[in-house]
Coordinates of C-alpha atoms in Angstrom, one line a residue:
X1 CA 24.7 -9.6 -17.6
X2 CA 23.9 -6.9 -20.3
X3 CA 20.3 -5.3 -20.6
X4 CA 18.4 -6.3 -23.9
X5 CA 18.7 -3.5 -26.5
X6 CA 15.4 -1.3 -26.6
X7 CA 15.1 -2.1 -30.3
X8 CA 14.8 -5.6 -29.7
X9 CA 12.2 -5.1 -27.2
X10 CA 10.3 -2.9 -29.6
X11 CA 10.9 -5.6 -32.4
X12 CA 9.2 -8.2 -30.2
X13 CA 6.4 -6.1 -29.4
X14 CA 5.7 -5.2 -33.0
X15 CA 5.2 -8.9 -33.6
X16 CA 1.9 -9.2 -31.6
X17 CA -1.2 -9.8 -34.0
X18 CA -3.1 -6.8 -34.7
X19 CA -6.1 -6.3 -32.9
X20 CA -5.6 -8.4 -30.1
X21 CA -5.1 -6.5 -27.2
X22 CA -2.7 -8.0 -24.6
X23 CA -4.0 -8.2 -20.8
X24 CA -2.5 -9.4 -17.6
X25 CA -3.5 -12.8 -16.7
X26 CA -5.3 -12.3 -13.5
X27 CA -6.5 -15.3 -11.5
X28 CA -8.4 -14.6 -8.2
X29 CA -7.7 -17.1 -5.4
X30 CA -10.4 -19.7 -5.2
X31 CA -10.5 -18.8 -1.5
X32 CA -11.8 -15.5 -2.4
X33 CA -13.9 -15.8 -5.8
X34 CA -17.5 -15.9 -4.9
X35 CA -17.2 -14.0 -1.3
X36 CA -19.1 -10.7 -0.9
X37 CA -18.2 -7.6 1.0
X38 CA -19.1 -8.0 4.6
X39 CA -22.8 -7.5 4.8
X40 CA -22.3 -5.2 7.8
X41 CA -20.3 -2.7 5.9
X42 CA -22.2 -3.3 2.7
X43 CA -25.4 -2.1 4.6
X44 CA -23.6 0.9 6.0
X45 CA -22.5 2.2 2.7
X46 CA -25.8 1.6 0.9
X47 CA -27.5 3.5 3.7
X48 CA -25.2 6.6 3.2
X49 CA -25.8 6.4 -0.5
X50 CA -29.5 6.5 -0.1
X51 CA -29.1 9.4 2.4
X52 CA -27.0 11.3 -0.2
X53 CA -30.1 10.6 -2.8
X54 CA -32.1 12.5 0.0
X55 CA -33.9 9.6 1.6
X56 CA -34.6 9.1 5.0
X57 CA -32.9 6.1 6.4
X58 CA -33.0 4.3 9.8
X59 CA -29.5 3.1 10.1
X60 CA -29.5 -0.3 12.1
X61 CA -27.6 -2.4 9.9
X62 CA -23.9 -1.7 11.2
X63 CA -23.2 -2.4 14.9
X64 CA -21.1 0.7 15.5
X65 CA -21.3 1.9 19.2
X66 CA -23.1 5.1 19.4
X67 CA -21.2 6.4 22.4
X68 CA -18.3 8.7 22.3
X69 CA -14.8 7.7 23.2
X70 CA -14.1 8.4 27.1
X71 CA -12.8 11.8 27.5
X72 CA -10.1 10.4 29.7
X73 CA -8.8 8.2 26.7
X74 CA -9.3 10.8 24.0
X75 CA -7.0 13.1 26.4
X76 CA -4.2 10.1 26.7
X77 CA -4.3 10.0 22.7
X78 CA -3.6 13.8 22.2
X79 CA -1.1 13.5 24.7
X80 CA 0.8 10.7 23.0
X81 CA 0.0 11.8 19.4
X82 CA 3.7 12.7 19.1
X83 CA 4.7 9.3 19.4
X84 CA 5.8 7.8 15.8
X85 CA 8.2 5.0 16.5
X86 CA 7.3 1.3 15.4
X87 CA 6.1 -0.6 18.7
X88 CA 6.9 -4.4 19.5
X89 CA 4.9 -6.8 17.2
X90 CA 3.2 -8.1 20.5
X91 CA 2.2 -4.6 21.5
X92 CA 3.5 -2.0 23.9
X93 CA 4.6 -3.7 26.9
X94 CA 2.4 -1.5 29.3
X95 CA -0.5 -2.1 27.4
X96 CA 0.0 -5.7 27.6
X97 CA 0.4 -5.3 31.4
X98 CA -2.8 -3.4 31.5
X99 CA -4.7 -5.9 29.4
X100 CA -3.7 -8.7 31.6
X101 CA -4.4 -6.8 34.7
X102 CA -7.6 -5.9 33.2
X103 CA -8.8 -9.8 33.0
X104 CA -7.7 -10.2 36.3
X105 CA -9.6 -7.5 37.9
X106 CA -12.8 -8.3 35.8
X107 CA -12.8 -12.2 35.8
X108 CA -10.2 -13.2 38.4
X109 CA -8.1 -14.9 35.5
X110 CA -4.4 -14.7 36.1
X111 CA -2.3 -13.7 33.1
X112 CA 0.7 -11.8 32.3
X113 CA 1.9 -9.3 29.9
X114 CA 3.7 -12.3 27.8
X115 CA 0.3 -14.0 27.4
X116 CA -1.3 -10.9 25.5
X117 CA -1.0 -10.0 21.5
X118 CA -2.2 -6.6 20.4
X119 CA -3.6 -6.2 16.7
X120 CA -5.3 -4.0 14.6
X121 CA -8.6 -4.9 15.8
X122 CA -9.9 -8.4 17.0
X123 CA -10.9 -9.2 13.3
X124 CA -7.6 -9.1 12.0
X125 CA -6.3 -11.2 15.1
X126 CA -9.0 -13.9 14.5
X127 CA -8.0 -14.2 10.9
X128 CA -4.3 -14.7 11.8
X129 CA -5.6 -17.3 14.4
X130 CA -6.9 -19.1 11.7
X131 CA -4.0 -18.9 9.3
X132 CA -1.8 -20.2 12.3
X133 CA -3.8 -22.8 13.7
X134 CA -4.7 -26.2 11.4
X135 CA -8.0 -27.1 12.3
X136 CA -11.9 -26.6 11.8
X137 CA -13.9 -23.6 12.6
X138 CA -16.9 -24.5 14.9
X139 CA -19.4 -21.6 14.4
X140 CA -22.9 -21.5 16.3
X141 CA -25.7 -20.3 13.8
X142 CA -26.6 -17.5 14.1
X143 CA -22.9 -15.5 14.5
X144 CA -21.3 -12.4 13.5
X145 CA -20.9 -12.3 9.7
X146 CA -17.1 -12.5 9.1
X147 CA -16.4 -15.7 11.3
X148 CA -17.6 -18.0 8.5
X149 CA -15.7 -15.9 5.4
X150 CA -12.5 -15.6 7.3
X151 CA -12.4 -19.5 7.5
X152 CA -12.9 -19.7 3.8
X153 CA -10.2 -16.9 2.9
X154 CA -7.6 -19.1 5.0
X155 CA -8.6 -22.1 3.5
X156 CA -10.2 -23.7 6.7
X157 CA -13.1 -25.7 7.1
X158 CA -15.8 -24.3 9.0
X159 CA -19.0 -26.0 10.5
X160 CA -22.2 -24.3 11.5
X161 CA -23.6 -25.7 14.8
X162 CA -27.7 -25.3 14.5
X163 CA -29.2 -23.5 17.4
X164 CA -32.8 -23.2 18.2
X165 CA -35.2 -20.3 19.3
X166 CA -36.7 -22.2 22.0
X167 CA -33.0 -22.4 23.3
X168 CA -32.9 -18.4 22.9
X169 CA -30.6 -19.3 19.8
X170 CA -27.9 -20.4 22.3
X171 CA -25.3 -23.0 21.8
X172 CA -26.2 -26.1 24.2
X173 CA -23.5 -28.8 25.4
X174 CA -25.7 -31.4 23.7
X175 CA -25.3 -29.8 20.1
X176 CA -21.4 -29.1 20.7
X177 CA -21.0 -32.6 21.9
X178 CA -22.7 -34.2 18.9
X179 CA -20.4 -32.5 16.1
X180 CA -17.2 -33.3 18.0
X181 CA -18.2 -37.0 19.2
X182 CA -17.6 -38.9 15.7
X183 CA -14.0 -37.6 15.6
X184 CA -13.0 -36.8 19.1
X185 CA -9.2 -35.8 18.4
X186 CA -9.8 -33.5 15.4
X187 CA -8.3 -30.2 16.2
X188 CA -10.8 -27.3 16.3
X189 CA -11.6 -24.0 17.5
X190 CA -14.9 -23.0 18.5
X191 CA -16.1 -19.4 18.6
X192 CA -17.9 -18.4 21.4
X193 CA -19.5 -14.8 21.2
X194 CA -21.4 -13.2 24.1
X195 CA -23.2 -11.1 24.7
X196 CA -23.8 -11.9 21.0
X197 CA -24.0 -10.0 18.1
X198 CA -26.5 -10.8 16.1
X199 CA -28.8 -11.7 19.1
X200 CA -28.2 -9.4 22.1
X201 CA -28.1 -12.7 24.6
X202 CA -25.6 -14.0 26.9
X203 CA -24.9 -17.3 28.7
X204 CA -25.5 -17.8 32.6
X205 CA -22.5 -19.4 34.7
X206 CA -24.2 -22.9 34.7
X207 CA -24.6 -22.7 30.8
X208 CA -20.9 -21.7 30.7
X209 CA -19.7 -24.3 33.2
X210 CA -21.4 -26.8 30.9
X211 CA -20.0 -26.0 27.7
X212 CA -16.5 -25.7 29.3
X213 CA -16.9 -29.6 30.4
X214 CA -17.7 -30.4 26.6
X215 CA -14.8 -28.3 25.4
X216 CA -12.2 -29.8 27.9
X217 CA -13.5 -33.5 26.6
X218 CA -12.5 -32.8 23.3
X219 CA -9.4 -30.5 24.0
X220 CA -11.1 -27.8 21.8
X221 CA -9.7 -24.3 21.6
X222 CA -12.2 -21.7 22.5
X223 CA -12.0 -18.2 21.1
X224 CA -14.2 -16.4 23.5
X225 CA -15.2 -13.2 21.6
X226 CA -16.1 -10.9 24.5
X227 CA -15.9 -7.8 22.7
X228 CA -19.0 -6.8 24.4
X229 CA -18.6 -8.2 27.9
X230 CA -18.6 -4.6 29.4
X231 CA -21.8 -4.0 27.6
X232 CA -23.6 -6.6 29.5
X233 CA -26.8 -4.7 31.0
X234 CA -26.3 -5.4 34.4
X235 CA -22.5 -5.8 34.5
X236 CA -22.3 -9.1 35.2
X237 CA -20.5 -10.7 32.2
X238 CA -18.7 -14.0 33.1
X239 CA -15.8 -15.3 30.8
X240 CA -15.9 -19.2 30.0
X241 CA -12.1 -19.0 30.8
X242 CA -13.0 -19.0 34.4
X243 CA -13.8 -22.6 34.0
X244 CA -11.8 -23.8 31.0
X245 CA -9.0 -21.5 31.4
X246 CA -6.2 -23.9 29.6
X247 CA -8.0 -23.8 26.3
X248 CA -9.7 -20.4 26.3
X249 CA -8.3 -17.4 24.2
X250 CA -10.3 -14.4 25.2
X251 CA -10.7 -11.7 22.3
X252 CA -11.4 -8.0 23.1
X253 CA -10.7 -4.6 22.2
X254 CA -11.9 -1.0 22.2
X255 CA -14.4 -0.9 19.5
X256 CA -17.4 -1.7 21.4
X257 CA -17.2 -0.8 24.9
X258 CA -15.1 2.3 24.7
X259 CA -16.8 3.5 21.4
X260 CA -13.6 3.4 19.4
X261 CA -14.2 1.1 16.5
X262 CA -12.4 3.2 13.9
X263 CA -9.3 3.3 16.4
X264 CA -8.7 -0.3 15.5
X265 CA -7.3 -1.9 18.5
X266 CA -7.9 -5.6 19.3
X267 CA -6.6 -8.0 22.1
X268 CA -6.2 -11.4 22.4
X269 CA -5.3 -12.9 25.8
X270 CA -4.0 -16.6 25.8
X271 CA -3.4 -19.1 28.4
X272 CA 0.2 -20.3 29.0
X273 CA -0.8 -23.6 27.3
X274 CA -1.5 -21.8 24.0
X275 CA 1.8 -19.8 23.9
X276 CA 2.9 -21.7 20.7
X277 CA -0.2 -20.2 19.0
X278 CA 0.7 -16.8 20.2
X279 CA 4.1 -17.0 18.9
X280 CA 3.2 -18.4 15.6
X281 CA 0.7 -15.4 15.6
X282 CA 3.2 -12.9 16.4
X283 CA 5.4 -14.5 13.4
X284 CA 2.6 -13.6 11.1
X285 CA 2.0 -10.0 12.7
X286 CA 5.7 -9.3 11.9
X287 CA 5.2 -10.1 8.4
X288 CA 1.9 -8.4 7.9
X289 CA 0.6 -5.5 9.9
X290 CA 4.1 -4.8 11.8
X291 CA 2.8 -3.1 14.9
X292 CA -0.7 -1.2 15.8
X293 CA -0.4 2.7 15.9
X294 CA 1.6 3.9 18.4
X295 CA -0.5 6.7 20.0
X296 CA -3.4 4.4 19.9
X297 CA -1.8 2.2 21.8
X298 CA -0.6 4.5 24.7
X299 CA -4.2 5.7 24.9
X300 CA -5.4 2.2 25.4
X301 CA -3.6 1.8 28.6
X302 CA -6.0 4.5 30.1
X303 CA -9.0 2.6 29.0
X304 CA -7.9 -0.9 30.2
X305 CA -6.5 0.7 33.4
X306 CA -10.0 1.5 34.5
X307 CA -10.9 3.8 37.4
X308 CA -13.9 5.8 38.4
X309 CA -14.2 7.7 35.3
X310 CA -14.2 4.6 33.4
X311 CA -16.7 2.8 35.5
X312 CA -19.1 5.9 35.3
X313 CA -18.7 5.7 31.7
X314 CA -19.6 2.0 31.4
X315 CA -22.7 2.4 34.4
X316 CA -24.4 4.9 32.2
X317 CA -24.0 3.1 28.6
X318 CA -25.5 0.1 30.4
X319 CA -28.3 2.5 31.7
X320 CA -29.0 3.6 28.1
X321 CA -28.7 0.3 26.5
X322 CA -31.2 -0.9 29.1
X323 CA -34.0 1.7 28.1
X324 CA -33.7 1.1 24.5
X325 CA -33.3 -2.9 24.0
X326 CA -36.3 -3.8 25.9
X327 CA -38.6 -1.0 24.4
X328 CA -37.9 -2.3 21.4
X329 CA -38.4 -5.9 21.8
X330 CA -41.7 -5.2 23.6
X331 CA -43.0 -3.1 20.4
X332 CA -41.7 -5.7 17.9
X333 CA -43.4 -8.5 19.9
X334 CA -46.8 -6.6 19.9
X335 CA -46.6 -6.5 16.2
X336 CA -46.1 -10.4 15.9
X337 CA -42.2 -11.1 16.1
X338 CA -40.9 -13.4 18.5
X339 CA -37.7 -12.4 20.4
X340 CA -36.8 -11.8 23.9
X341 CA -35.2 -9.1 25.7
X342 CA -31.5 -8.5 25.1
X343 CA -29.2 -9.0 28.2
X344 CA -26.0 -7.3 26.7
X345 CA -24.8 -5.3 23.7
X346 CA -27.0 -3.4 21.2
X347 CA -28.8 -6.0 19.0
X348 CA -32.0 -7.9 18.5
X349 CA -32.6 -11.2 16.0
X350 CA -36.4 -11.0 15.8
X351 CA -38.0 -14.2 14.1
X352 CA -41.0 -13.3 11.9
X353 CA -42.3 -16.9 11.3
X354 CA -45.6 -16.1 12.7
X355 CA -46.0 -13.5 9.9
X356 CA -44.7 -16.2 7.2
X357 CA -48.6 -16.3 5.7
X358 CA -49.0 -12.6 5.5
X359 CA -45.6 -11.9 4.2
X360 CA -46.0 -14.7 1.4
X361 CA -49.1 -12.8 0.4
X362 CA -46.9 -10.1 -0.3
X363 CA -44.6 -12.1 -2.3
X364 CA -42.2 -12.2 0.4
X365 CA -40.8 -15.7 1.0
X366 CA -37.3 -15.2 2.4
X367 CA -35.5 -12.8 4.9
X368 CA -33.3 -10.9 2.3
X369 CA -36.3 -9.9 0.2
X370 CA -37.8 -8.9 3.5
X371 CA -35.0 -6.7 4.2
X372 CA -35.1 -5.2 1.0
X373 CA -39.0 -4.3 1.2
X374 CA -38.6 -2.9 4.8
X375 CA -35.7 -0.5 3.5
X376 CA -37.8 0.2 0.2
X377 CA -41.0 0.8 2.4
X378 CA -40.2 2.2 5.8
X379 CA -36.4 3.3 5.2
X380 CA -35.3 1.2 8.0
X381 CA -31.9 -0.8 7.3
X382 CA -31.6 -4.2 8.8
X383 CA -29.9 -7.4 7.9
X384 CA -31.4 -10.7 6.9
X385 CA -30.6 -13.7 9.5
X386 CA -29.2 -15.6 6.6
X387 CA -26.0 -13.2 6.5
X388 CA -25.5 -14.8 10.2
X389 CA -25.6 -18.4 9.1
X390 CA -29.1 -19.0 9.2
X391 CA -31.3 -20.7 6.4
X392 CA -32.3 -18.1 3.9
X393 CA -35.8 -19.0 3.8
X394 CA -35.9 -18.5 7.8
X395 CA -37.7 -14.9 8.3
X396 CA -35.3 -13.6 10.8
X397 CA -33.8 -10.4 11.2
X398 CA -30.8 -8.7 12.7
X399 CA -31.4 -4.9 13.8
X400 CA -28.6 -2.9 15.8
X401 CA -30.2 -0.2 18.2
X402 CA -27.3 2.3 17.5
X403 CA -29.0 5.1 15.8
X404 CA -29.2 8.0 18.4
X405 CA -26.7 10.5 20.0
X406 CA -24.5 8.5 22.5
X407 CA -23.1 11.6 24.0
X408 CA -26.5 13.1 24.9
X409 CA -27.8 9.9 25.9
X410 CA -24.9 9.4 28.2
X411 CA -25.5 13.0 29.9
X412 CA -29.5 12.1 30.1
X413 CA -28.6 8.6 31.7
X414 CA -27.2 10.5 34.8
X415 CA -31.0 11.5 35.8
X416 CA -32.1 7.9 35.6
X417 CA -32.8 5.7 38.1
X418 CA -30.3 2.8 38.0
X419 CA -33.4 0.4 38.0
X420 CA -35.2 1.9 35.3
X421 CA -36.0 0.1 32.1
X422 CA -37.7 1.3 28.9
X423 CA -38.3 4.7 30.5
X424 CA -40.7 6.6 28.2
X425 CA -39.4 10.3 29.0
X426 CA -36.0 9.3 28.3
X427 CA -36.5 7.3 24.9
X428 CA -38.4 10.4 23.6
X429 CA -36.1 12.6 24.7
X430 CA -32.7 11.0 23.5
X431 CA -33.8 8.0 21.5
X432 CA -36.4 9.4 19.3
X433 CA -34.9 8.7 15.8
X434 CA -34.3 4.9 16.9
X435 CA -37.7 4.4 18.2
X436 CA -39.4 6.2 15.3
X437 CA -37.7 3.4 13.0
X438 CA -38.9 1.0 15.1
X439 CA -42.4 2.2 15.1
X440 CA -42.3 2.1 11.2
X441 CA -41.2 -1.2 11.1
X442 CA -43.9 -2.3 13.3
X443 CA -46.6 -0.7 11.6
X444 CA -45.5 -2.2 8.5
X445 CA -45.6 -5.6 10.0
X446 CA -49.3 -5.0 11.4
X447 CA -50.3 -3.6 8.1
X448 CA -49.7 -7.0 6.4

């Protein structure tokens, strides 16, 4: 076939009406139109912009671990920086073996390397899961900001399951049963994240057993997001996979308990009964991200293999979080907020319903405007509960108490008694900026 002569192309182009610029016909997918940037990332970028303008900002929006990556894991990354080859789509064999062994040690769950899939963050793996699994996504409210938008992008229906403050915002077996009962055979994935972002709460063994019974009754696939599991404040995390092994996918990674959010390494661990889902996800992975960074996968073996240095790192991380969370919760309760002490992770979800009339007198009727005014008046950057699936009119907030020097705090934790909680001297020495932001916010509430 011969090419069209250049003079013919130019003649056609010259026939376009004068004054009518030709523009590309761009049509954004209906699954994406109307969606905004993830609010946790947006608040972090806005905070950085305000700081560049000279404002003092207390960053409590993005939940990035304040702790450094463990030294042994960093050394492993350095030792493997020369590795440049593509790795298997499902992940490095030795890493998948280490992840399977980790779940065996931590939870007594027998898995093999063949049950593990490695991805560039658990967030990406969750999105691919929704692409591959044809069914609804069940999301307890409140939940992490990206679960529902991912379902929309993937063209899946998501359904919020409401929770109540009197239940500690936890999903109950009764509410899970109610949403499944009318169409018991409908395919569904239940997201269960604990310790929770945005709540800081977790589930007891009894609660997990009860939820597992309902999940088994309806044949649900449970995506157990346990990215904060190692940050249970007393090291007592339990996985629902212990009581519903055949239907539970365990989601984990390095971002929260190993301080390596920017490394982007996530793990999904499947039961043999869901091997078909793993296989389908691996196909999509082969056509999308190909494989995770080779040096990071090699380094992650050290993290998942554990050992005395990793255990000491985790013990001290938990010790630090036990000082900050209860101290913040107590101060906010004194200022009129309704919330419990956190049980894991580094989040709190205060309810300001008791202050509704005083806030209304200041023209504040919803949580988004409340957050705007807090940022403007106090410099404290937090997120509204509506970003996590709550009603816009509900006066709830999510704060991440991570604005402190994690490396210094880990060193200071060495001198703490393991039973210490909300130690005032420790907070003054290592968490002053964090506590100062909370104090500014609490006084703002008290001055309403």
